[in-house]
XYZ file of C-alpha atoms in Angstrom:
427
model
C -16.173 71.971 -22.400
C -16.828 74.328 -25.213
C -20.291 75.873 -25.216
C -22.710 74.393 -27.736
C -22.998 76.142 -30.996
C -26.102 77.926 -31.868
C -28.991 75.503 -32.480
C -27.372 72.419 -30.774
C -28.813 70.718 -27.693
C -26.444 69.011 -25.166
C -28.089 65.660 -24.135
C -26.598 63.894 -21.042
C -25.829 60.126 -21.537
C -25.109 57.247 -19.041
C -24.394 53.429 -19.405
C -24.052 50.331 -17.148
C -22.503 46.832 -17.694
C -23.340 43.567 -15.892
C -22.694 39.834 -16.502
C -24.562 36.628 -15.865
C -23.487 32.932 -15.914
C -25.278 30.290 -17.879
C -24.650 26.961 -16.085
C -23.933 24.140 -18.517
C -24.012 20.585 -17.280
C -21.575 18.436 -19.250
C -23.096 15.556 -21.141
C -21.229 12.594 -22.562
C -23.430 11.216 -25.267
C -21.318 8.208 -26.166
C -18.245 6.304 -24.990
C -16.535 3.852 -27.300
C -14.058 1.211 -26.155
C -11.833 -0.463 -28.683
C -11.674 -4.131 -27.748
C -8.072 -5.327 -28.262
C -7.254 -7.928 -30.880
C -6.211 -10.404 -28.186
C -8.027 -10.859 -24.908
C -6.179 -13.943 -23.641
C -3.009 -13.368 -21.599
C -0.611 -16.194 -20.773
C 2.075 -15.595 -18.150
C 4.235 -17.185 -15.489
C 3.845 -17.308 -11.710
C 5.459 -14.327 -9.917
C 6.244 -12.645 -13.265
C 4.777 -9.487 -14.830
C 2.541 -9.816 -17.905
C 1.760 -7.202 -20.567
C -1.863 -6.078 -20.488
C -3.569 -5.650 -23.911
C -3.839 -2.123 -25.311
C -7.329 -0.664 -24.866
C -8.448 2.408 -26.848
C -11.105 4.689 -25.296
C -12.880 7.425 -27.331
C -15.962 9.627 -27.083
C -17.480 12.363 -29.270
C -15.379 15.374 -30.176
C -14.108 17.010 -26.979
C -14.287 20.689 -28.011
C -13.152 22.251 -24.746
C -10.619 19.648 -23.537
C -12.628 18.863 -20.425
C -12.928 15.131 -20.933
C -10.562 12.691 -19.214
C -10.313 9.114 -20.440
C -9.518 6.047 -18.330
C -9.709 2.302 -18.417
C -10.717 0.380 -15.307
C -9.886 -3.189 -14.239
C -12.269 -4.957 -11.869
C -10.178 -5.955 -8.888
C -12.794 -8.283 -7.331
C -12.745 -10.667 -10.285
C -8.972 -11.118 -10.277
C -6.896 -13.250 -7.889
C -6.402 -11.663 -4.462
C -3.724 -8.956 -4.295
C -3.599 -8.431 -8.067
C -0.834 -5.918 -8.809
C -1.061 -3.361 -11.624
C 2.014 -1.533 -12.958
C 2.200 1.477 -15.276
C 5.615 2.110 -16.839
C 7.072 -0.290 -14.294
C 5.662 1.561 -11.266
C 3.169 -0.118 -8.925
C -0.113 1.735 -9.437
C -2.199 0.965 -6.385
C -1.128 0.624 -2.790
C -1.717 -2.634 -0.881
C -4.354 -0.978 1.318
C -6.317 0.365 -1.660
C -9.803 -1.173 -1.325
C -11.490 0.385 -4.359
C -13.519 -2.033 -6.463
C -12.019 -0.904 -9.775
C -8.394 -0.084 -10.547
C -8.307 3.073 -12.720
C -5.561 3.752 -15.263
C -5.253 6.840 -17.520
C -6.146 5.771 -21.049
C -2.970 7.350 -22.418
C -0.976 4.732 -20.501
C -3.035 1.757 -21.630
C -0.215 0.411 -23.779
C 2.203 0.556 -20.801
C 0.213 -1.600 -18.365
C 1.564 -4.760 -16.768
C -0.121 -7.007 -14.215
C 1.113 -9.638 -11.798
C -0.853 -12.098 -9.704
C -0.084 -12.423 -6.025
C 2.987 -14.340 -4.913
C 3.113 -18.061 -5.797
C -0.273 -17.972 -7.578
C -0.913 -19.960 -10.738
C -4.274 -20.700 -12.311
C -6.265 -21.270 -15.469
C -7.833 -18.528 -17.578
C -9.696 -16.430 -15.056
C -11.696 -13.548 -16.615
C -10.885 -9.971 -15.606
C -13.565 -7.436 -16.676
C -12.263 -4.209 -18.238
C -14.291 -1.098 -19.099
C -13.761 2.365 -20.531
C -14.466 5.546 -18.549
C -14.806 9.186 -19.595
C -15.075 11.954 -17.027
C -16.234 15.386 -18.301
C -15.214 18.082 -15.837
C -16.763 21.546 -15.508
C -16.897 24.316 -12.936
C -20.374 23.255 -11.842
C -20.375 19.483 -12.059
C -18.579 16.358 -13.305
C -20.195 13.704 -15.420
C -18.878 10.156 -15.754
C -19.828 7.603 -18.379
C -18.841 3.950 -18.630
C -18.710 1.375 -21.387
C -19.978 -2.132 -21.045
C -17.173 -4.298 -19.600
C -15.447 -6.950 -21.666
C -13.312 -9.805 -20.307
C -9.568 -10.259 -20.554
C -8.778 -13.899 -19.784
C -5.553 -14.578 -17.871
C -3.708 -17.903 -17.513
C -0.700 -18.179 -15.195
C 1.546 -21.237 -15.354
C 3.524 -22.429 -12.307
C 7.198 -21.653 -11.618
C 9.258 -23.618 -9.081
C 10.544 -21.820 -5.975
C 13.884 -21.844 -4.186
C 14.312 -23.353 -0.740
C 14.673 -21.018 2.224
C 17.968 -22.324 3.694
C 19.123 -22.790 7.289
C 21.939 -23.704 9.679
C 23.112 -26.064 12.437
C 24.793 -25.241 15.751
C 27.474 -27.196 17.595
C 29.684 -26.748 20.665
C 33.462 -27.005 20.562
C 34.753 -30.412 21.763
C 31.319 -31.528 22.994
C 30.407 -34.148 20.431
C 28.583 -34.294 17.085
C 25.521 -32.347 15.960
C 22.811 -34.982 16.276
C 20.139 -32.695 14.792
C 22.081 -31.878 11.599
C 19.785 -33.967 9.375
C 16.670 -32.530 10.986
C 18.095 -29.032 10.480
C 18.553 -29.715 6.769
C 14.918 -30.808 6.547
C 13.797 -27.640 8.353
C 15.734 -25.594 5.799
C 13.867 -27.192 2.869
C 11.014 -24.690 3.115
C 9.391 -23.596 -0.127
C 7.517 -20.333 -0.585
C 4.544 -21.993 -2.283
C 3.547 -24.243 0.601
C -0.003 -23.149 1.407
C -2.933 -23.946 -0.937
C -4.330 -20.814 -2.581
C -7.757 -19.912 -3.854
C -7.885 -21.183 -7.437
C -4.362 -22.574 -7.226
C -3.263 -26.207 -7.141
C -4.560 -27.980 -4.071
C -1.145 -29.068 -2.795
C 2.064 -27.077 -2.257
C 5.276 -27.465 -4.219
C 7.278 -30.583 -3.468
C 10.869 -31.771 -3.350
C 12.036 -34.467 -5.746
C 15.765 -34.713 -4.907
C 18.242 -33.502 -2.274
C 22.028 -33.493 -2.569
C 24.461 -32.126 0.017
C 28.227 -32.016 0.290
C 29.916 -34.384 2.724
C 32.831 -31.975 3.275
C 32.949 -28.351 4.369
C 32.964 -25.413 1.974
C 35.778 -23.397 3.590
C 37.924 -26.338 4.661
C 38.116 -25.065 8.240
C 36.173 -27.939 9.789
C 36.529 -31.639 9.123
C 33.131 -33.298 8.686
C 32.189 -36.938 9.287
C 28.613 -38.075 8.702
C 26.917 -41.019 10.379
C 23.440 -42.245 11.280
C 20.739 -44.591 10.073
C 20.946 -45.495 6.364
C 23.926 -43.218 5.652
C 25.508 -44.623 2.458
C 29.221 -45.073 1.834
C 31.274 -45.096 -1.359
C 30.115 -47.960 -3.552
C 27.414 -49.012 -1.091
C 24.127 -47.206 -1.827
C 21.114 -47.691 0.423
C 17.777 -48.609 -1.191
C 14.803 -48.472 1.163
C 11.598 -50.453 0.745
C 9.546 -47.292 0.158
C 11.548 -46.477 -2.986
C 14.019 -44.021 -1.447
C 17.592 -44.191 -2.791
C 20.556 -42.867 -0.806
C 23.933 -42.766 -2.502
C 27.366 -41.286 -1.793
C 28.706 -39.789 -5.024
C 32.503 -39.965 -4.915
C 32.859 -37.683 -7.940
C 31.105 -34.772 -6.198
C 31.748 -35.829 -2.576
C 28.014 -35.586 -1.955
C 25.118 -37.533 -0.500
C 22.242 -37.873 -2.991
C 18.693 -38.722 -1.884
C 15.906 -39.331 -4.407
C 13.062 -41.785 -5.179
C 12.494 -44.605 -7.661
C 9.258 -43.046 -8.896
C 10.987 -39.729 -9.648
C 13.763 -41.501 -11.560
C 11.246 -43.536 -13.584
C 8.883 -40.654 -14.496
C 9.800 -38.478 -17.466
C 6.967 -35.981 -16.902
C 6.342 -35.272 -13.210
C 3.034 -33.579 -14.111
C 1.605 -37.063 -14.582
C 2.041 -37.800 -10.870
C -0.830 -36.949 -8.593
C -0.489 -34.344 -5.882
C -0.764 -37.119 -3.284
C 2.096 -39.060 -4.879
C 4.368 -36.034 -4.998
C 3.598 -35.065 -1.390
C 4.298 -38.619 -0.206
C 7.666 -38.687 -2.000
C 8.537 -35.280 -0.523
C 7.903 -36.622 2.989
C 9.868 -39.840 2.395
C 12.925 -37.918 1.179
C 12.839 -35.730 4.287
C 12.400 -38.743 6.583
C 15.537 -40.311 5.051
C 17.604 -37.174 5.766
C 16.543 -36.593 9.398
C 18.751 -39.336 10.990
C 22.007 -37.863 9.582
C 24.482 -36.916 12.350
C 27.409 -34.530 11.777
C 30.690 -34.898 13.692
C 33.188 -32.073 13.267
C 36.810 -31.352 14.117
C 39.639 -30.766 14.638
C 39.739 -30.723 18.428
C 39.553 -27.267 20.016
C 38.365 -25.685 16.738
C 35.584 -23.118 17.222
C 35.436 -21.359 13.873
C 32.333 -21.569 11.681
C 32.028 -23.316 8.348
C 29.279 -24.566 5.998
C 28.336 -27.170 3.426
C 26.338 -26.840 0.198
C 22.807 -28.240 -0.130
C 21.246 -28.576 -3.604
C 17.517 -29.229 -3.983
C 15.292 -30.158 -6.932
C 11.711 -28.882 -6.591
C 8.614 -29.250 -8.743
C 5.473 -27.107 -8.980
C 2.590 -28.702 -10.909
C -0.549 -26.948 -12.160
C -2.624 -26.880 -15.360
C -0.972 -30.137 -16.431
C 2.474 -28.493 -16.477
C 5.387 -29.392 -14.188
C 7.856 -26.587 -13.489
C 11.074 -28.237 -12.329
C 14.177 -26.486 -11.099
C 17.286 -26.709 -8.932
C 18.443 -24.289 -6.248
C 21.292 -24.353 -3.727
C 22.096 -22.763 -0.407
C 24.941 -22.802 2.109
C 23.981 -24.661 5.285
C 26.023 -22.843 7.927
C 27.610 -24.789 10.776
C 28.059 -22.461 13.741
C 30.423 -23.686 16.469
C 30.229 -22.144 19.926
C 33.604 -21.830 21.702
C 34.425 -23.459 25.045
C 37.392 -22.185 27.116
C 40.025 -24.848 27.872
C 42.044 -25.119 31.086
C 45.483 -23.452 30.822
C 48.679 -24.779 32.411
C 49.891 -23.110 35.611
C 52.857 -24.390 37.721
C 53.962 -22.624 40.901
C 56.936 -24.308 42.602
C 55.957 -25.447 46.084
C 59.110 -24.472 48.003
C 60.211 -22.031 50.680
C 61.294 -18.734 49.169
C 63.971 -16.911 51.150
C 64.717 -13.233 51.090
C 66.248 -10.500 53.284
C 64.606 -7.412 54.707
C 64.962 -4.479 52.315
C 66.924 -6.782 50.068
C 66.459 -7.534 46.376
C 63.186 -8.775 44.959
C 62.369 -12.408 45.478
C 61.817 -14.200 42.133
C 58.560 -16.154 41.941
C 59.055 -19.433 40.041
C 55.664 -19.487 38.313
C 55.271 -21.124 34.900
C 52.264 -20.092 32.782
C 51.495 -21.889 29.524
C 48.635 -21.991 27.036
C 45.937 -24.637 27.001
C 45.704 -27.401 24.426
C 43.670 -25.018 22.205
C 46.250 -23.691 19.740
C 44.030 -22.096 17.068
C 44.638 -18.551 18.399
C 41.065 -18.375 19.671
C 41.924 -18.313 23.394
C 43.833 -15.625 25.341
C 45.391 -16.549 28.734
C 44.561 -14.344 31.715
C 46.649 -14.667 34.918
C 45.611 -13.300 38.315
C 48.153 -13.195 41.164
C 47.226 -12.196 44.731
C 49.845 -11.209 47.342
C 48.674 -12.279 50.822
C 48.211 -9.685 53.568
C 50.553 -9.236 56.548
C 48.565 -10.458 59.595
C 49.790 -7.492 61.666
C 49.386 -4.595 59.201
C 46.574 -6.158 57.138
C 48.389 -4.840 54.074
C 49.957 -6.862 51.266
C 53.275 -8.397 52.236
C 54.920 -7.023 49.124
C 54.549 -5.846 45.572
C 54.791 -7.661 42.267
C 56.967 -6.424 39.430
C 57.824 -7.752 36.004
C 61.484 -7.150 35.299
C 61.783 -8.662 31.799
C 59.513 -8.932 28.801
C 58.479 -12.347 27.444
C 59.824 -13.724 24.211
C 58.823 -11.102 21.607
C 57.948 -13.816 19.102
C 55.372 -15.266 21.470
C 53.223 -12.150 21.813
C 52.440 -9.124 23.958
C 50.820 -8.720 27.357
C 49.184 -6.143 29.615
C 50.291 -5.974 33.289
C 47.842 -4.305 35.695
C 48.173 -3.454 39.398
C 44.581 -3.550 40.651
C 45.547 -2.520 44.200
C 45.255 -4.462 47.438
C 47.964 -6.878 46.341
C 46.045 -8.066 43.252
C 47.788 -8.138 39.872
C 46.709 -9.373 36.454
C 48.701 -10.347 33.418
C 46.511 -10.414 30.315
C 47.901 -11.554 26.967
C 46.785 -9.073 24.323
C 48.135 -11.155 21.431
C 49.756 -14.549 21.204
C 51.262 -16.688 18.498
C 50.360 -20.100 19.863
C 52.384 -22.018 17.298
C 55.511 -20.084 18.239
C 54.704 -20.508 21.932
C 54.437 -24.254 21.390
C 57.741 -24.451 19.550
C 59.648 -22.240 21.990
């Protein structure tokens, strides 16, 4: 540097910089929850319900560190209460937290649903506001006093589960067909729930088609108290069984059901008794099927009226299902005719024709394929087959195709790979 001018003094200077942190613990001085205008929710069993909008505010958040939530007390709600935000399930089934937390910004997009088949009267669900103030040193959480949202869920009838019956080709009717129908009349709401109606849903009417849906099988119903056209059966316990010619259906109901305009006025015991009597009337039904040798499956339609009663309201509805009739095939005996006569031939001469006639069985629904096995006996001196088997001409092309196999050791098979049984019968 330039030398100091005359009379100036050069004074050395130095400086240092350091920082320190002042910890600030966040404080939430007040949380305000805006109680919604309506706090009573009315919904339907197994359906989502809109949750009331809840507004959460605090003092002015100058640094943007405060997060706002609303919380719903899970323990006060029915078991397995489901909460949805924008249509998405919020909590997982294994979430065991006491409160369900929802961001306050989504409070107008909340839906709830009680657990499956639950209905009940105005149970209170506590709701509170939450503000969390976050900082680098600590978080502070403040809560409002809870307020109750009252929820009422009315019943909704359920569909029956459905079922089937099994039979065996040409081995008689299905004696358990009626019992199988009864087994299929299972309703989802069949176990009493905490806070729900004491008895399960019940059946008030059953109707099922007498004929098959596809028209493959011919059905004939029989059994105790099976009605016929123009001859209904009225049992002493009030059960009515009728064959409806217009719909080709059997209809089973009860005098009390027909005489009651509002089924909610019946007691649970009365409805359960009627349910059991209807099922008892159906169990003896026996189903015969044809035609002979038919092994294809078919079905018939069952229509059921059910009623779910709770809170003085009867939810009535009708559902249907196809009761499948599965027929297991049984192989029939084919026709084989080998002429019992002495066949003459010459050494090293032409082939000896074998007069064997093979024909299909009585089953002509194209479900059976003939399989022929021919064994050439062994020469007692050489212990080898006495000859070989050849097919010199194809069968009638309209009848079908076959596969000829030489298995060795004098054993041959002729296996039909496709047959037109109707053509085979005609030709």
